[in-house]
Coordinates of C-alpha atoms and ligand atoms in Angstrom, one line a residue:
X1 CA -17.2 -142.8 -170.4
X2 CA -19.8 -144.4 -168.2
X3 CA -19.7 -145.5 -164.8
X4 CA -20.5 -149.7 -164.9
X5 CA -20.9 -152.3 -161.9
X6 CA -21.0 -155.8 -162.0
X7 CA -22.6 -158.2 -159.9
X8 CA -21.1 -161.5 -160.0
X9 CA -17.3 -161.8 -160.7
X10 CA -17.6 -164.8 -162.3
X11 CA -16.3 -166.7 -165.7
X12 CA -18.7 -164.0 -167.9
X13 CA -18.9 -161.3 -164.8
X14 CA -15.4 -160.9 -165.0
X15 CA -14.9 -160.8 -168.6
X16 CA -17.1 -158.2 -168.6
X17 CA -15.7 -156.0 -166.0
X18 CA -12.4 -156.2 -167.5
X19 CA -13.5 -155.6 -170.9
X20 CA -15.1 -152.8 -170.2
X21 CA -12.4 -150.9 -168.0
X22 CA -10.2 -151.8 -170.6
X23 CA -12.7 -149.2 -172.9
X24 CA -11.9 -147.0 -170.5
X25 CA -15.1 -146.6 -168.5
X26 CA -15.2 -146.6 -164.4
X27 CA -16.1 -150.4 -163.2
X28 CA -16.6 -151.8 -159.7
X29 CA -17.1 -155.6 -159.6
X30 CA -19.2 -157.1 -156.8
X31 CA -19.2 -160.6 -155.8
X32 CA -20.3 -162.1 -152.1
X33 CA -17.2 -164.1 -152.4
X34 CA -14.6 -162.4 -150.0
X35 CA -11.7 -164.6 -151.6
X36 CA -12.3 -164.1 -155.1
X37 CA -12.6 -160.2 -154.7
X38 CA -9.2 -160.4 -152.4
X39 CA -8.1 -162.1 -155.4
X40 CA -9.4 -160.1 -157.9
X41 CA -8.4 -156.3 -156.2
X42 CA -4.6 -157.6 -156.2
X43 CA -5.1 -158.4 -159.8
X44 CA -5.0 -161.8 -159.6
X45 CA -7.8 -163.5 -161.8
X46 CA -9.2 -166.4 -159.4
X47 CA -10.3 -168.1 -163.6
X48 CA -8.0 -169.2 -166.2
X49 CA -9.6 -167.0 -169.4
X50 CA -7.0 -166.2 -172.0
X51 CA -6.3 -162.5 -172.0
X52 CA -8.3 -162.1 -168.5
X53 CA -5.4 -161.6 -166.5
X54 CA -3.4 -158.6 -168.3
X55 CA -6.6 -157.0 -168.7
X56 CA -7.4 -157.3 -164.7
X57 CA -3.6 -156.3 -164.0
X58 CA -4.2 -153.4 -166.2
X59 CA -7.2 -152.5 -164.7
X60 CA -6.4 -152.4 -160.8
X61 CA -3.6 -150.5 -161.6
X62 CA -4.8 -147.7 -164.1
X63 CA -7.4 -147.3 -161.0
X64 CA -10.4 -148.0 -163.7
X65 CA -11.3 -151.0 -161.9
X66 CA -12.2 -151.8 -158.2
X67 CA -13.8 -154.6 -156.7
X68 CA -16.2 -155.3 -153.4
X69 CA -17.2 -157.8 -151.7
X70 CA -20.8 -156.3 -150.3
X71 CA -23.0 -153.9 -151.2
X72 CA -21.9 -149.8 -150.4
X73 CA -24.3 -147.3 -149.9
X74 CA -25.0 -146.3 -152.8
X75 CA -23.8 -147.6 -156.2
X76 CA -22.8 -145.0 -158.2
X77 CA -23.3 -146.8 -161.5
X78 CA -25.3 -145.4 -165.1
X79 CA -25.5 -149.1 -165.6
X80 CA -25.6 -152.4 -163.4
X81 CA -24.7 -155.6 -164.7
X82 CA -26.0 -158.6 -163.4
X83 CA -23.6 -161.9 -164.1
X84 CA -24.3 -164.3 -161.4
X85 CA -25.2 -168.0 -161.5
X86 CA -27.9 -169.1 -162.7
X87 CA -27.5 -173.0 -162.6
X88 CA -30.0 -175.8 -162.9
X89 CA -32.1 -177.7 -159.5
X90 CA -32.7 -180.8 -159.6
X91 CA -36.2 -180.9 -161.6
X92 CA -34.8 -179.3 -164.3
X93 CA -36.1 -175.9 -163.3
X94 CA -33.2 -173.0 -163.9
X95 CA -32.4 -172.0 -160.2
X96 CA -33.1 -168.0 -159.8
X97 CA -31.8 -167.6 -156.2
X98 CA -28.6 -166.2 -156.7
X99 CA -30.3 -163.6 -158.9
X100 CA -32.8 -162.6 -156.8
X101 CA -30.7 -162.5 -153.8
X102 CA -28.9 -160.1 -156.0
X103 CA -31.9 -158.3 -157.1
X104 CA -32.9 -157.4 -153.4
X105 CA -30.1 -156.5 -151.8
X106 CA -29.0 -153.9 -154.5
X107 CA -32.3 -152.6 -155.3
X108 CA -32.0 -150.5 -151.8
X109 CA -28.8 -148.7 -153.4
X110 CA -29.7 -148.1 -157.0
X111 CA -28.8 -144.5 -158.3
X112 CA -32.5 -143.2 -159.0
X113 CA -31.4 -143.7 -163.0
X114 CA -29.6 -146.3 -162.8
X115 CA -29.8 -149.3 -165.3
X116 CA -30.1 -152.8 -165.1
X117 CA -28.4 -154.9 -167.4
X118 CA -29.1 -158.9 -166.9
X119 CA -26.2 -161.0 -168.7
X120 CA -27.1 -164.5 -166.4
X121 CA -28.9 -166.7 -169.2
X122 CA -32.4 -167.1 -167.4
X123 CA -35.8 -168.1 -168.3
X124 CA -37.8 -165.9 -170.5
X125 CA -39.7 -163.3 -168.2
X126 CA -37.1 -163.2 -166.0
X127 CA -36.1 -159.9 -166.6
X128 CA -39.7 -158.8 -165.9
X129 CA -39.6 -160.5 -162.9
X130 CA -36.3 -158.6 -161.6
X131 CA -38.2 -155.3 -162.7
X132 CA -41.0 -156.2 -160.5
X133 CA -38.5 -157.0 -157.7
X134 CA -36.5 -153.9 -158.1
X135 CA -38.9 -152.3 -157.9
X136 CA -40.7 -153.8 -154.4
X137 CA -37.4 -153.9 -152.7
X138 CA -36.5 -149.9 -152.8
X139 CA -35.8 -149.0 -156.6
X140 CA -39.4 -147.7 -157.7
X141 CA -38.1 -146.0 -161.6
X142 CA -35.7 -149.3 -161.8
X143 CA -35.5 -150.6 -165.8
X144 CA -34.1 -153.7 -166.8
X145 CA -32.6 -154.6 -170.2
X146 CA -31.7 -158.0 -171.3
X147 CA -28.2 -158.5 -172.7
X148 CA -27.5 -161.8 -173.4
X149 CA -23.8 -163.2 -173.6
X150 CA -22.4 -165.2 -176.3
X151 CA -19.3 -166.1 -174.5
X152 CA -16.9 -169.3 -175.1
X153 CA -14.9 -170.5 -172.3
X154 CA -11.2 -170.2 -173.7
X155 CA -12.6 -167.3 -176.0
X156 CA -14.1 -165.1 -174.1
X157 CA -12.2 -162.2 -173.9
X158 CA -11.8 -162.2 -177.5
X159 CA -16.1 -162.7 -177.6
X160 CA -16.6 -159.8 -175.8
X161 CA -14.3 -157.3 -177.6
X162 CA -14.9 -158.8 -181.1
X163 CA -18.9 -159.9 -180.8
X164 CA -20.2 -161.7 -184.1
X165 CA -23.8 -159.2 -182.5
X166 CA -24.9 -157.5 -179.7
X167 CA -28.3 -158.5 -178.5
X168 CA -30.3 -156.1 -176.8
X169 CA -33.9 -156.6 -175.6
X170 CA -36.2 -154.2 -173.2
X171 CA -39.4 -152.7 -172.9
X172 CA -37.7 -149.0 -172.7
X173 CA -36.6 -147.9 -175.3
X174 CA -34.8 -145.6 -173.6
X175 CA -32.9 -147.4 -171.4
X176 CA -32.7 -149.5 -174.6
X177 CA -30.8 -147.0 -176.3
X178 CA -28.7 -145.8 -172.9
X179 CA -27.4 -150.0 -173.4
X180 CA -27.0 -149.1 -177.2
X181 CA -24.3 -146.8 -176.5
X182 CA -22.0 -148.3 -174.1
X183 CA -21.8 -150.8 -177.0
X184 CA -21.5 -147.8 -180.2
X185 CA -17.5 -148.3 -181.0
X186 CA -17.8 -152.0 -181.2
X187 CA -17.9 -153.6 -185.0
X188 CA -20.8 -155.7 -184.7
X189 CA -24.9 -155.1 -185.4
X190 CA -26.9 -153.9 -182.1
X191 CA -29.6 -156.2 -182.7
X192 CA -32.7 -154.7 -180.8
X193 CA -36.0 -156.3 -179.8
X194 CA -38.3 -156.8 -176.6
X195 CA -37.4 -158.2 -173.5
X196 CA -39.0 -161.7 -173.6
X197 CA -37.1 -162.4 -177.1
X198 CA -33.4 -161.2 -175.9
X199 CA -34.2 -163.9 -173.3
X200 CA -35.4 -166.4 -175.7
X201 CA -32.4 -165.7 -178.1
X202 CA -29.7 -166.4 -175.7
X203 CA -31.5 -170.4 -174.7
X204 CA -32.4 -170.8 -179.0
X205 CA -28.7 -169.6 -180.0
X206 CA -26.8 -172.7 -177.4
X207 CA -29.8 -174.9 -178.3
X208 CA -29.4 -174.9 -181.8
X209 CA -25.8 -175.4 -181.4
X210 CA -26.1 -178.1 -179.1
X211 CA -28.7 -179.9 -182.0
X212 CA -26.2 -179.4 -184.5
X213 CA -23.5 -181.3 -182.3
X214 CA -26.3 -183.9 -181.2
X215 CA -27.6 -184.1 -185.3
X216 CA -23.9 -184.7 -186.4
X217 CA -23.3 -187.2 -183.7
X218 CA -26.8 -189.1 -184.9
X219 CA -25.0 -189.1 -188.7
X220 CA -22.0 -190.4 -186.7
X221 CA -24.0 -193.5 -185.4
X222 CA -25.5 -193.8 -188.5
X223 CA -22.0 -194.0 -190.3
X224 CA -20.8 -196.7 -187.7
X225 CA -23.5 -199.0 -189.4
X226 CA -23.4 -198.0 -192.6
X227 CA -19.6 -197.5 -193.9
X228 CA -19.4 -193.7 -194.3
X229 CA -17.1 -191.2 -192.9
X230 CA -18.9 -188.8 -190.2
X231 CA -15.8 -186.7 -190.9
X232 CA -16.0 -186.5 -194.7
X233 CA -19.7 -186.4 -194.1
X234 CA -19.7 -183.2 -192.0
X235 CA -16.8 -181.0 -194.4
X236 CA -18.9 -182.1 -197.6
X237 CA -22.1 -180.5 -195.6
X238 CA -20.3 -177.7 -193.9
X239 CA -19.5 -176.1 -197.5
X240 CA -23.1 -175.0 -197.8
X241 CA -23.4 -171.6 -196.0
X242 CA -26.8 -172.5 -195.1
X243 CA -25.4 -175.1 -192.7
X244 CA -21.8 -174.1 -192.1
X245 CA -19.1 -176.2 -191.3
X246 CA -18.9 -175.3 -187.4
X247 CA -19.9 -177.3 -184.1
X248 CA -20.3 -180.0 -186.6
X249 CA -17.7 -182.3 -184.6
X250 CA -18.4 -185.4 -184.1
X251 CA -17.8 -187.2 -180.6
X252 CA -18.8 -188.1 -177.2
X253 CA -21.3 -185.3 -177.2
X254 CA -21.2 -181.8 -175.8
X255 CA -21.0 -180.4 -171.6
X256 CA -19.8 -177.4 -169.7
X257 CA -22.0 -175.4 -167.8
X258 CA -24.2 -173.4 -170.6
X259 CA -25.6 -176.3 -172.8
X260 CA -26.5 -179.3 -170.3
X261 CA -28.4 -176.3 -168.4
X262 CA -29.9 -174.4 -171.2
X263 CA -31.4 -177.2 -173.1
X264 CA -32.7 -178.9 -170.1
X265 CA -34.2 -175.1 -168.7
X266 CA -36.3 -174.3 -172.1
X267 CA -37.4 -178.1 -172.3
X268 CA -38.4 -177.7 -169.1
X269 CA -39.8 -174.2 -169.5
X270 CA -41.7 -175.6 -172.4
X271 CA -43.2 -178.4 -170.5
X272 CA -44.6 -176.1 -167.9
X273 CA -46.7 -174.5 -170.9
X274 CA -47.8 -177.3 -172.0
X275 CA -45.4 -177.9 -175.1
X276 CA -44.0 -181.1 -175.9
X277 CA -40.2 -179.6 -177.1
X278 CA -39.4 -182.9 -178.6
X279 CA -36.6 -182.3 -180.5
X280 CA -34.7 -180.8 -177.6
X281 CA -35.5 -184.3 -175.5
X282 CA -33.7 -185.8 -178.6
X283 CA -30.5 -183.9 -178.5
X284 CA -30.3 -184.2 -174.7
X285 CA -30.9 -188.3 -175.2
X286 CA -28.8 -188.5 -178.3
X287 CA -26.0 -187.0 -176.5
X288 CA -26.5 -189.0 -173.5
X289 CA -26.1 -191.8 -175.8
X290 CA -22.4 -190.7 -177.2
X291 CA -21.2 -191.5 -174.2
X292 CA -22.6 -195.2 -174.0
X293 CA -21.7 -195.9 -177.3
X294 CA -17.7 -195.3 -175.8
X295 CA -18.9 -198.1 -173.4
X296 CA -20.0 -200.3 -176.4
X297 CA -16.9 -200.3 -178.3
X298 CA -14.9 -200.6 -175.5
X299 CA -17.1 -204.3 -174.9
X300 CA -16.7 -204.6 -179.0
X301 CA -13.1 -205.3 -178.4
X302 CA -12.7 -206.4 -174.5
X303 CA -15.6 -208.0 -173.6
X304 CA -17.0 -207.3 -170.3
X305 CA -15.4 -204.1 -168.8
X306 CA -15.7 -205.6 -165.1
X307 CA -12.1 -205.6 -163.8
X308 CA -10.1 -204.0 -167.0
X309 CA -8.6 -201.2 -166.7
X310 CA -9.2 -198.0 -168.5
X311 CA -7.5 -194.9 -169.2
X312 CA -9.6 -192.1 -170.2
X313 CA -7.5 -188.6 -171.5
X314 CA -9.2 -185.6 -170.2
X315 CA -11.4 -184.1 -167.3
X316 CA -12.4 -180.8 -169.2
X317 CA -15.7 -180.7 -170.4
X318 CA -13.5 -179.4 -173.7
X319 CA -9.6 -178.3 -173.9
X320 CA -7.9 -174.8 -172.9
X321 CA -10.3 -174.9 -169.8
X322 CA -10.5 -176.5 -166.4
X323 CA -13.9 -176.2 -165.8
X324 CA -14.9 -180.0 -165.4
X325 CA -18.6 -178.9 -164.8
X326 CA -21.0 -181.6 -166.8
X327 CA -17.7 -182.8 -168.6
X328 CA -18.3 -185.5 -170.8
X329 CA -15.2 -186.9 -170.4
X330 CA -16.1 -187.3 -166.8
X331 CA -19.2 -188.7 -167.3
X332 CA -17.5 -191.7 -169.7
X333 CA -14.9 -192.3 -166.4
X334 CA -18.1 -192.3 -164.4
X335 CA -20.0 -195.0 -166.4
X336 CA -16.7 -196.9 -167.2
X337 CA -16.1 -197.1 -162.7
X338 CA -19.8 -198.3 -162.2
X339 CA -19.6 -200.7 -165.1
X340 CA -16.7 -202.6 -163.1
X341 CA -13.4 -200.9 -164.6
X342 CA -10.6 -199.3 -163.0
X343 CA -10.7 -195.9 -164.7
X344 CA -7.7 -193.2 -163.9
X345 CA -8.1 -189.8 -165.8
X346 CA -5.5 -188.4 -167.2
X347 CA -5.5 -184.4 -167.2
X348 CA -2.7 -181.9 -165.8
X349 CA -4.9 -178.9 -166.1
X350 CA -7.5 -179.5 -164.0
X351 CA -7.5 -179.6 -159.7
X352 CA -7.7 -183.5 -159.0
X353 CA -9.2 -182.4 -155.8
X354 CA -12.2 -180.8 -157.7
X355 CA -12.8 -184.1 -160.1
X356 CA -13.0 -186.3 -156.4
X357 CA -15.1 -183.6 -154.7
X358 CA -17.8 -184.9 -157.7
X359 CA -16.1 -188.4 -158.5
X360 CA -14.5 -190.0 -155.4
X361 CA -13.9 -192.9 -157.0
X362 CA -12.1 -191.4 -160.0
X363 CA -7.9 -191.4 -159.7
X364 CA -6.6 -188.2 -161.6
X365 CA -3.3 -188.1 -162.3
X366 CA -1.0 -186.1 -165.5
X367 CA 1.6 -189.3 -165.2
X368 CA -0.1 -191.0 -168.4
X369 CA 2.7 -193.7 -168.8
X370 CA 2.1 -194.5 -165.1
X371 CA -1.1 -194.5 -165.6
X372 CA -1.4 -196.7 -168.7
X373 CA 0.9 -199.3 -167.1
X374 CA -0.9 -202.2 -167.7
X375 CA -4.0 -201.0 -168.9
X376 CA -6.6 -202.4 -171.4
X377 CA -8.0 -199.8 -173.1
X378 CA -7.2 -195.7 -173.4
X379 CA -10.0 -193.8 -174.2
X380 CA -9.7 -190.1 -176.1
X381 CA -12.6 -188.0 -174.3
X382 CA -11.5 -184.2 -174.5
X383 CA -8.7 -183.5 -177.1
X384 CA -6.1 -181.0 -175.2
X385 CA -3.3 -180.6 -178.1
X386 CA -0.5 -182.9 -176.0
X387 CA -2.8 -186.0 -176.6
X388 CA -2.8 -185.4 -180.1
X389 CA 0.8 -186.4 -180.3
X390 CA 0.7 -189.5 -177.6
X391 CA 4.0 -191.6 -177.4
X392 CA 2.3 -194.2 -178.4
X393 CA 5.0 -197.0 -179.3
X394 CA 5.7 -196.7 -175.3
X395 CA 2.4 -196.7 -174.3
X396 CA 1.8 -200.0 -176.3
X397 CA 4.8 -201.2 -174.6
X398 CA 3.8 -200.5 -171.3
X399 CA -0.3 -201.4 -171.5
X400 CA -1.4 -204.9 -171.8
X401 CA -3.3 -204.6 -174.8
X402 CA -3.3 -201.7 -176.9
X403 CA -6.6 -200.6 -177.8
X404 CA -7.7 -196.6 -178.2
X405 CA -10.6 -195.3 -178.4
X406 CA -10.6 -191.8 -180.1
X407 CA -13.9 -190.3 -178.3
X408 CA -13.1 -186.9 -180.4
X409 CA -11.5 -188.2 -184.3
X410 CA -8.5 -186.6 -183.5
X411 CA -6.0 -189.0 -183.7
X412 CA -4.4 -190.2 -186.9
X413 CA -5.3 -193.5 -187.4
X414 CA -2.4 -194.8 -189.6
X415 CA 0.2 -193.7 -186.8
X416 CA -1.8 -195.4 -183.8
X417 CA -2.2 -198.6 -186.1
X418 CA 1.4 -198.2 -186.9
X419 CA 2.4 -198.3 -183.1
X420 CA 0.5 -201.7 -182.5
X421 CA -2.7 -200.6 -181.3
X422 CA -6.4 -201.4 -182.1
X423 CA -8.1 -198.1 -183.5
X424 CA -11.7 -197.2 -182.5
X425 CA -13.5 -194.0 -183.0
X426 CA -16.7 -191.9 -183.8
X427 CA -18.5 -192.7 -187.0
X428 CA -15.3 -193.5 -189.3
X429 CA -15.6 -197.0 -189.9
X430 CA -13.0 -197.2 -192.6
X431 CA -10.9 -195.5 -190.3
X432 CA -11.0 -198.3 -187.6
X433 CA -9.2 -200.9 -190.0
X434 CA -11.4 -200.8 -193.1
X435 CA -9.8 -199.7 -196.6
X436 CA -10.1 -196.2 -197.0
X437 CA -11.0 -194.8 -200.4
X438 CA -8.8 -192.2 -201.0
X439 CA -10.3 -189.2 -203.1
X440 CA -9.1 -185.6 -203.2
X441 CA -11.0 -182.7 -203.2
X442 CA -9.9 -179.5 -203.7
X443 CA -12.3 -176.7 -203.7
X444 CA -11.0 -173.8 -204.9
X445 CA -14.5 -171.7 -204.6
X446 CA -12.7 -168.1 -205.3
X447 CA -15.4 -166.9 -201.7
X448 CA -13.7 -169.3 -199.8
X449 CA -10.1 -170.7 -198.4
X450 CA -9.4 -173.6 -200.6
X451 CA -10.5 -176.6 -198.5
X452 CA -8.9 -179.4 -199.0
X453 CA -10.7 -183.0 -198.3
X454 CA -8.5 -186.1 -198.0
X455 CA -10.6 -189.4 -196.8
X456 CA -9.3 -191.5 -194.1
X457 CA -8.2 -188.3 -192.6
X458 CA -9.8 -185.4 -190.6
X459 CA -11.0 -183.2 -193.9
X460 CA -9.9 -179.4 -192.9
X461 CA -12.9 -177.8 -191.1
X462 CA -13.9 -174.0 -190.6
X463 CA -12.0 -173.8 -186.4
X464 CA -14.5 -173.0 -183.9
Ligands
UGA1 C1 -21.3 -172.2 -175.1 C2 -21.6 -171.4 -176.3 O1 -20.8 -171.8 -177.4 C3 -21.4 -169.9 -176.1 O2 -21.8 -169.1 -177.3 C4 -22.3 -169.4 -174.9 O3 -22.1 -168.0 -174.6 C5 -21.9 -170.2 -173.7 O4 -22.1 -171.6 -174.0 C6 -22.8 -169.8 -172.6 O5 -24.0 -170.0 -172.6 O6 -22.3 -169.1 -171.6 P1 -19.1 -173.0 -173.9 O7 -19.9 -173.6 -172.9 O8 -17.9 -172.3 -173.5 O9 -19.9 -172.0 -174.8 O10 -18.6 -174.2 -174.8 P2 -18.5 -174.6 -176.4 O11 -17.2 -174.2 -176.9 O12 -19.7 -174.1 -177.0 O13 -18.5 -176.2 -176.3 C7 -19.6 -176.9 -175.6 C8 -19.4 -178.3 -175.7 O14 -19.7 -178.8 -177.1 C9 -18.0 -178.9 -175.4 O15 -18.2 -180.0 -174.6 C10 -17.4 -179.2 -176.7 O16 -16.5 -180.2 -176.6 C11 -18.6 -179.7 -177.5 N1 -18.5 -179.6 -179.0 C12 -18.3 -178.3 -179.6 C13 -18.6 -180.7 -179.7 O17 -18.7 -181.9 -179.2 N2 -18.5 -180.6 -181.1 C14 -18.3 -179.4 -181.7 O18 -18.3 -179.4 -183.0 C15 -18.3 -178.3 -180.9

């Protein structure tokens, strides 16, 4: 068993101290923030990550697991993960200072061995960069190895212990294979390359999944127009392996705090070499765009938005989380407030007082009926499982007209339609009044679950 610390005991830094005492190896977390490691030493997670919490109970108290809020003497680690924050300035630039700061001030206490492992996503040559700095700042035989994380909010626990791959780059091989072996028990390929290309892999993987959410949305404006079914669209093209049917749902575009800063870091990264990344300036714009087009339907069926009054369901930038960093559904209550409307956000997950720190003008509340009192509009933005089942023949009681807007295709259209109200949603025309064609598809592929495809309902799609 090895002996790990982790810098930063944040949403991943946390995830992987735990994890990791859970294995059974010796784990300090350190993190500058005296609460969260007051927190964190009684056991108490200061995040809501499922799983996180027994594990962090289980750790304090088997004794595998201590935290600190400064640096001690010495750090008596084989291997020192950095997790810390790594978020974007305002050029566009990805903002290094909480690394560094990190870099410096434990470079003096480095076991002579010791290894660095960076898991903050970070611009490629970063990790050369901390090597330099390690090794000015009082750690001469410092090495650094790139481990990118693959983490999902609401997952992560799960990610960790069960990776779909373990990426692993460095210019040691060595130290390369030192990383190798904390990670020998898990069931998943060690996939090995240099430093530069770990770093690179971890901004092409949430790229590419960010362009496959921003390409289906683009087949979703292009249903609108043209009388298909996004939905349909998406499970007929997810049944080719070559494509896959995940992160291929359509809505008001993607948030949180990995993509928004990712794709805007290598776009930016790119620009400064003198590469035109045009593609990734498409899927930032097209998703911009998903959340004007809520705007546009809303005016479809309201006219102007000045002085109505909207509700729009969820603060999350996605549900089972209440991170509301770069949360579309925010971002559609922002446009909605400075277009004129009186917008109140419904969401009982998330700290009101963290959604006015960003939006003062945005009234959060988890009283929906209250809330939809004599409203104009509701708008779907972030599909937490109660508002998949909305009482909806009150709600068009108590609003004064009933008009949805579905921002993720979650709702079944016949039942809203049912209750009274005016259906809009995301590239599914025929599912906003049209006549739906019904056809049924059953594949029965003996490689695959049977999928089967109903239109003018959600077709069944591989879960996230
Ligand atoms: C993302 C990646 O999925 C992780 O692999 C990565 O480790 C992490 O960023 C990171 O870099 O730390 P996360 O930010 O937790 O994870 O969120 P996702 O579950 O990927 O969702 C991102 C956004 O895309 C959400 O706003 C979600 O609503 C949206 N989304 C997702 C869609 O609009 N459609 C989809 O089909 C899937």
């Amino acid at each position: 068993m090895a002996e790990i610390a982790v810098i930063g005991c944040g949403q991943a830094g946390l995830v992987v101290a735990t994890s990791f005492a859970s294995l059974g190896h010796q784990v300090v977390g350190i993190d500058i923030d005296r609460r969260k490691i007051e927190a964190c030493s009684r056991g108490i997670s200061p995040i809501r990550e499922p799983g996180l919490d027994a594990l962090l109970l289980d750790g304090v108290q088997s004794g595998r697991l201590t935290f600190l809020a400064e640096y001690p003497d010495v750090i008596e680690a084989d291997f020192v993960f950095i997790a810390v924050d790594t978020p974007t300035s305002p050029s566009g630039a990805c903002d290094l200072r909480a690394l560094k700061s990190a870099t410096t001030s434990m470079a003096p206490v480095l076991r002579d061995d010791a290894i660095v492992v960076n898991k903050s996503t970070v611009p490629v040559g970063t990790c050369d960069e901390i090597e330099r700095l390690l090794r000015t700042s009082g750690a001469p035989r410092a090495t650094v190895v790139s481990n990118p994380e693959f983490l999902q909010e609401g997952d992560a626990v799960r990610n960790f212990t069960q990776p779909d791959r373990i990426v692993l780059g460095s210019n040691h091989p060595a130290s390369l294979a030192r990383v190798a072996s904390l990670y020998q028990d898990f069931d998943a390929p060690i996939f090995t390359c240099d430093v530069r290309t770990a770093e690179m892999i971890k901004y092409a993987s949430n790229a590419f999944l960010a362009m496959k959410i921003s390409f289906i949305n683009e087949m979703a404006s292009i249903c609108d127009v043209l009388g298909a079914d996004v939905s349909h669209v998406a499970g007929g093209m997810g049944l080719d392996p070559r494509i896959g049917g995940k992160f291929l749902r359509a809505g008001i575009g993607w948030g949180g705090s990995c993509f928004p800063k990712d794709v805007t870091a290598l776009e930016y990264a790119a620009s400064l070499h003198g590469v035109r990344a045009q593609l990734l300036r498409g899927v930032v714009e097209t998703n911009r765009d998903m959340r004007r087009q809520v705007i546009r339907k809303l005016r479809d069926e309201l006219g102007p938005i000045e002085s109505t009054r909207v509700v729009v369901l969820g603060a999350s930038f996605k549900p089972h989380t209440s991170d509301i960093r770069e949360s579309p559904a925010l971002e559609v209550a922002n446009l909605l407030r400075l277009g004129g409307a009186e917008v109140r956000v419904v969401d009982g997950h998330v700290a009101p007082e963290d959604v006015t720190a960003q939006f003062p003008h945005l009234v959060v509340t988890d009283d929906l009926l209250e809330a939809a009192r004599d409203a104009d509009a509701i708008v779907l933005a972030t599909e937490w499982p109660e508002f998949l089942e909305l009482p909806f023949d009150e709600l068009a009681r108590v609003m004064r007209r009933p008009l949805i807007v579905d921002g993720r295709n979650v709702l079944d259209d016949r039942v809203v339609r049912d209750a009274g109200f005016i259906y809009r949603c995301i590239g599914r025309p025929g599912a906003e009044g049209g006549t739906p064609v019904i056809t049924e598809v059953v594949n029965e592929r003996i490689d695959r679950e049977p999928v089967l495809v109903r239109n003018g309902r959600s077709p069944v799609l591989a879960s996230d």
